[in-house]
Amino acid sequence: MAHRVDHEYDYLLKMVLIGDSGVGKSNILSRFTRNEFSLDSKSTIGVEFATRTLQIEGKTIKAQIWDTAGQERYRAITSAYYRGAVGALLVYDITKKQTFDNVQRWLRELRDHADSNIVIMMAGNKSDLNHLRSVSEEEAQLFAEKEGLSFLETSALEALNIEKAFQTILTEIYRIISKKHLLPRKQHGWLLLLKGQLSTLQTLMETPRNLAVLLRMVSVTT
Ligand SMILES: Nc1nc2c(ncn2[C@@H]2O[C@H](COP(=O)(O)OP(=O)(O)O)[C@@H](O)[C@H]2O)c(=O)[nH]1
Ligand SMILES: [Mg+2]
């Protein structure tokens, strides 16, 4: 079909990264979107989000993944961060028990600020540091089952399970939305925007090319 000419993607999905400071969120994001890793612990500067386009069940999915700029240290993440997010990667550090204990608080934060249907995956990062481990995989797996979360151990350093984590969560989201609405792809894109994705809307309006995409979305659905 000629649909592809109109868009570079079928779905634009917003995801957020959350979890304590220092667990590796920014490096997970840079590994996934740019295949880069940085050893120094300078906290994230500047990047609001990064994107990567991937194929899921024959559809082109553009994942727009938001990273904090260090606000998590002060528990000062605003609700704008969560607005419109359909997925969350909740990260802890397998060598720091406290960051795993805090997962509970992050789940509460999601319940308070995010859409109730948000798909959550918990990631135990830094699996390369097995010798320093303070959270067992079994304990984390049990917790995840109890809370109804998907779970994987990851290493941004060794690029272990990073692809898989995002693939899993995006596939889960894709299955939910494609089942729920059974709408043509373009209407769907518009509906996602309507669903309070103000931040995505702003993002789309930032560049002329994106604005054109947005206007096209409007014109095919009205
Ligand atoms: N060994 C190891 N270190 C990591 C891994 N991911 C991140 N780090 C390190 O942990 C520190 C904090 O990472 P960062 O991505 O800034 O964490 P954030 O505060 O959650 O964004 C940095 O020094 C990273 O190099 C990993 O998978 N393995
Ligand atoms: Mg960071």
Short mmCIF file of C-alpha atoms and ligand atoms in Angstrom, two decimals:
data_model
loop_
_atom_site.label_atom_id
_atom_site.label_comp_id
_atom_site.label_asym_id
_atom_site.label_seq_id
_atom_site.Cartn_x
_atom_site.Cartn_y
_atom_site.Cartn_z
CA MET A 1 0.00 0.00 0.00
CA ALA A 2 1.07 3.57 -0.56
CA HIS A 3 0.46 4.57 3.05
CA ARG A 4 4.14 4.57 3.87
CA VAL A 5 4.66 7.59 1.68
CA ASP A 6 2.78 9.75 4.16
CA HIS A 7 4.60 8.76 7.31
CA GLU A 8 7.89 7.46 8.44
CA TYR A 9 6.15 5.46 11.11
CA ASP A 10 2.85 3.82 11.89
CA TYR A 11 2.76 4.64 15.59
CA LEU A 12 4.50 7.15 17.80
CA LEU A 13 4.74 5.83 21.35
CA LYS A 14 5.96 7.81 24.32
CA MET A 15 7.85 5.97 27.03
CA VAL A 16 9.44 7.22 30.23
CA LEU A 17 12.51 6.11 32.12
CA ILE A 18 12.24 6.21 35.89
CA GLY A 19 14.11 4.93 38.90
CA ASP A 20 16.67 6.26 41.36
CA SER A 21 19.54 8.45 40.33
CA GLY A 22 22.65 6.53 39.24
CA VAL A 23 20.96 3.27 38.26
CA GLY A 24 21.86 3.74 34.59
CA LYS A 25 18.75 5.21 32.96
CA SER A 26 20.62 7.65 30.74
CA ASN A 27 23.06 4.99 29.62
CA ILE A 28 20.26 2.56 28.85
CA LEU A 29 18.75 5.25 26.66
CA SER A 30 22.01 6.10 24.89
CA ARG A 31 22.75 2.41 24.38
CA PHE A 32 19.35 1.85 22.84
CA THR A 33 19.16 4.94 20.67
CA ARG A 34 22.81 5.58 19.74
CA ASN A 35 24.63 2.42 20.82
CA GLU A 36 26.77 4.51 23.16
CA PHE A 37 27.83 4.07 26.76
CA SER A 38 29.59 6.51 29.05
CA LEU A 39 31.54 5.45 32.11
CA ASP A 40 31.56 8.80 33.81
CA SER A 41 28.69 9.53 36.10
CA LYS A 42 27.90 13.06 35.05
CA SER A 43 24.21 13.39 35.28
CA THR A 44 22.18 13.81 32.17
CA ILE A 45 22.32 17.24 30.66
CA GLY A 46 19.98 18.57 28.10
CA VAL A 47 18.38 15.57 26.46
CA GLU A 48 14.68 15.56 27.09
CA PHE A 49 14.05 12.48 25.05
CA ALA A 50 15.59 10.37 22.34
CA THR A 51 13.87 8.37 19.66
CA ARG A 52 14.37 5.17 17.82
CA THR A 53 12.28 3.62 15.14
CA LEU A 54 11.85 -0.13 15.07
CA GLN A 55 9.74 -2.82 13.52
CA ILE A 56 7.20 -4.58 15.67
CA GLU A 57 4.88 -7.19 14.22
CA GLY A 58 5.23 -5.64 10.78
CA LYS A 59 4.56 -2.08 11.92
CA THR A 60 7.00 0.78 12.10
CA ILE A 61 7.03 2.03 15.66
CA LYS A 62 8.73 5.25 16.61
CA ALA A 63 9.57 5.11 20.30
CA GLN A 64 10.02 8.47 21.92
CA ILE A 65 11.78 7.78 25.18
CA TRP A 66 11.96 10.44 27.86
CA ASP A 67 14.83 10.70 30.29
CA THR A 68 15.02 12.82 33.41
CA ALA A 69 17.57 15.59 33.77
CA GLY A 70 18.36 14.48 37.31
CA GLN A 71 15.11 15.63 38.94
CA GLU A 72 14.62 12.12 40.32
CA ARG A 73 17.25 12.92 42.91
CA TYR A 74 14.85 15.41 44.46
CA ARG A 75 11.73 13.42 43.67
CA ALA A 76 10.70 16.40 41.63
CA ILE A 77 9.54 14.82 38.39
CA THR A 78 6.57 16.79 37.14
CA SER A 79 3.39 15.26 35.77
CA ALA A 80 4.26 16.65 32.31
CA TYR A 81 6.98 14.01 32.20
CA TYR A 82 4.43 11.21 32.51
CA ARG A 83 1.70 12.78 30.39
CA GLY A 84 0.79 10.67 27.39
CA ALA A 85 3.29 7.94 28.23
CA VAL A 86 2.11 4.47 27.24
CA GLY A 87 5.13 2.65 28.67
CA ALA A 88 7.63 2.95 31.50
CA LEU A 89 10.98 1.31 32.09
CA LEU A 90 11.49 1.30 35.85
CA VAL A 91 15.18 0.79 36.54
CA TYR A 92 17.07 -0.25 39.66
CA ASP A 93 20.73 -1.20 40.18
CA ILE A 94 21.34 -4.85 41.11
CA THR A 95 24.32 -3.78 43.25
CA LYS A 96 22.30 -1.27 45.31
CA LYS A 97 19.51 -2.77 47.37
CA GLN A 98 18.11 0.65 48.19
CA THR A 99 17.34 1.32 44.54
CA PHE A 100 15.35 -1.93 44.41
CA ASP A 101 13.49 -1.09 47.64
CA ASN A 102 12.57 2.25 46.08
CA VAL A 103 10.85 0.55 43.13
CA GLN A 104 7.74 0.48 45.30
CA ARG A 105 7.83 4.27 45.60
CA TRP A 106 8.27 4.63 41.84
CA LEU A 107 5.25 2.44 41.26
CA ARG A 108 3.25 4.72 43.53
CA GLU A 109 4.55 7.71 41.61
CA LEU A 110 3.37 6.08 38.36
CA ARG A 111 -0.01 5.32 39.86
CA ASP A 112 -0.38 8.95 40.89
CA HIS A 113 0.85 10.60 37.71
CA ALA A 114 0.66 8.26 34.74
CA ASP A 115 -2.19 6.74 32.75
CA SER A 116 -3.58 3.75 34.63
CA ASN A 117 -3.06 1.53 31.57
CA ILE A 118 0.64 2.29 31.29
CA VAL A 119 2.74 -0.80 30.57
CA ILE A 120 5.62 -1.16 33.00
CA MET A 121 8.80 -3.16 32.75
CA MET A 122 11.21 -3.38 35.65
CA ALA A 123 14.89 -3.59 34.71
CA GLY A 124 17.63 -4.68 37.10
CA ASN A 125 20.55 -2.88 35.49
CA LYS A 126 24.33 -3.41 35.80
CA SER A 127 24.06 -7.19 35.49
CA ASP A 128 27.74 -7.12 34.46
CA LEU A 129 28.55 -6.40 38.13
CA ASN A 130 27.42 -9.81 39.32
CA HIS A 131 30.21 -9.98 41.92
CA LEU A 132 28.76 -6.88 43.61
CA ARG A 133 25.17 -8.03 43.43
CA SER A 134 22.89 -7.21 46.37
CA VAL A 135 19.52 -8.07 44.80
CA SER A 136 18.97 -11.62 43.61
CA GLU A 137 17.28 -12.25 40.30
CA GLU A 138 14.78 -14.59 41.99
CA GLU A 139 13.72 -11.99 44.53
CA ALA A 140 13.21 -9.41 41.80
CA GLN A 141 11.31 -11.89 39.62
CA LEU A 142 8.93 -12.72 42.48
CA PHE A 143 8.35 -9.05 43.17
CA ALA A 144 7.66 -8.37 39.49
CA GLU A 145 5.15 -11.21 39.32
CA LYS A 146 3.39 -9.94 42.40
CA GLU A 147 3.14 -6.45 40.93
CA GLY A 148 2.24 -7.63 37.43
CA LEU A 149 5.35 -6.18 35.78
CA SER A 150 7.59 -7.62 33.12
CA PHE A 151 11.14 -8.04 34.32
CA LEU A 152 14.63 -8.39 32.89
CA GLU A 153 18.15 -7.89 34.12
CA THR A 154 20.09 -5.58 31.81
CA SER A 155 23.54 -4.17 31.29
CA ALA A 156 23.91 -0.90 29.45
CA LEU A 157 27.67 -1.41 29.65
CA GLU A 158 27.67 -4.78 27.92
CA ALA A 159 24.57 -4.09 25.84
CA LEU A 160 22.79 -7.03 27.44
CA ASN A 161 19.00 -7.24 27.20
CA ILE A 162 18.66 -3.56 26.34
CA GLU A 163 17.13 -4.30 22.93
CA LYS A 164 15.04 -7.03 24.43
CA ALA A 165 13.69 -4.81 27.20
CA PHE A 166 12.41 -2.20 24.75
CA GLN A 167 11.22 -4.77 22.21
CA THR A 168 9.23 -6.56 24.92
CA ILE A 169 7.58 -3.49 26.32
CA LEU A 170 6.81 -1.94 22.92
CA THR A 171 5.38 -5.21 21.64
CA GLU A 172 3.14 -5.43 24.68
CA ILE A 173 1.96 -1.86 24.13
CA TYR A 174 1.44 -2.43 20.43
CA ARG A 175 -0.70 -5.51 21.07
CA ILE A 176 -2.85 -3.65 23.54
CA ILE A 177 -3.50 -0.63 21.35
CA SER A 178 -4.01 -2.57 18.15
CA LYS A 179 -6.51 -4.84 19.88
CA LYS A 180 -8.30 -2.07 21.70
CA HIS A 181 -9.10 0.27 18.88
CA LEU A 182 -8.89 -1.70 15.67
CA LEU A 183 -8.66 1.61 13.92
CA PRO A 184 -6.84 2.61 10.80
CA ARG A 185 -3.34 3.62 11.63
CA LYS A 186 -3.74 7.32 10.95
CA GLN A 187 -6.80 7.76 13.08
CA HIS A 188 -4.97 5.93 15.73
CA GLY A 189 -2.10 8.36 15.66
CA TRP A 190 -4.54 11.18 16.06
CA LEU A 191 -6.33 9.46 18.91
CA LEU A 192 -3.08 9.01 20.76
CA LEU A 193 -2.52 12.72 20.43
CA LEU A 194 -6.01 13.46 21.65
CA LYS A 195 -5.37 11.28 24.66
CA GLY A 196 -3.72 14.17 26.41
CA GLN A 197 -0.39 13.95 24.68
CA LEU A 198 0.19 17.64 24.98
CA SER A 199 3.91 17.18 25.28
CA THR A 200 4.04 15.07 22.14
CA LEU A 201 1.97 17.68 20.38
CA GLN A 202 4.45 20.34 21.39
CA THR A 203 7.29 18.17 20.18
CA LEU A 204 5.62 17.65 16.85
CA MET A 205 5.15 21.37 16.46
CA GLU A 206 8.76 22.16 17.09
CA THR A 207 9.98 21.62 13.56
CA PRO A 208 8.29 22.49 10.28
CA ARG A 209 8.55 18.90 9.07
CA ASN A 210 6.81 17.59 12.16
CA LEU A 211 4.19 20.27 11.89
CA ALA A 212 3.48 19.08 8.38
CA VAL A 213 3.08 15.53 9.69
CA LEU A 214 0.69 16.78 12.33
CA LEU A 215 -1.39 18.73 9.85
CA ARG A 216 -1.59 15.67 7.64
CA MET A 217 -2.77 13.62 10.60
CA VAL A 218 -5.50 16.15 11.24
CA SER A 219 -6.55 16.31 7.63
CA VAL A 220 -6.95 12.54 7.25
CA THR A 221 -9.03 12.23 10.38
CA THR A 222 -11.37 15.17 10.01
N1 LIG B 1 28.92 -1.44 35.34
C1 LIG B 1 27.90 -0.75 34.84
N2 LIG B 1 27.80 0.57 35.05
C2 LIG B 1 26.75 1.22 34.51
C3 LIG B 1 25.74 0.57 33.76
N3 LIG B 1 24.84 1.50 33.38
C4 LIG B 1 25.26 2.67 33.86
N4 LIG B 1 26.40 2.52 34.56
C5 LIG B 1 27.16 3.58 35.25
O1 LIG B 1 26.38 4.07 36.32
C6 LIG B 1 26.54 5.46 36.46
C7 LIG B 1 25.20 6.16 36.38
O2 LIG B 1 24.67 5.98 35.08
P1 LIG B 1 23.55 6.98 34.48
O3 LIG B 1 23.16 6.43 33.17
O4 LIG B 1 24.02 8.38 34.53
O5 LIG B 1 22.38 6.77 35.57
P2 LIG B 1 21.03 7.63 35.76
O6 LIG B 1 21.30 8.61 36.86
O7 LIG B 1 20.00 6.62 36.18
O8 LIG B 1 20.72 8.28 34.46
C8 LIG B 1 27.54 5.90 35.38
O9 LIG B 1 28.82 5.95 35.95
C9 LIG B 1 27.46 4.78 34.36
O10 LIG B 1 28.67 4.62 33.67
C10 LIG B 1 25.88 -0.83 33.55
O11 LIG B 1 25.06 -1.51 32.91
N5 LIG B 1 26.98 -1.45 34.12
MG MG B 2 20.35 10.28 34.03
#
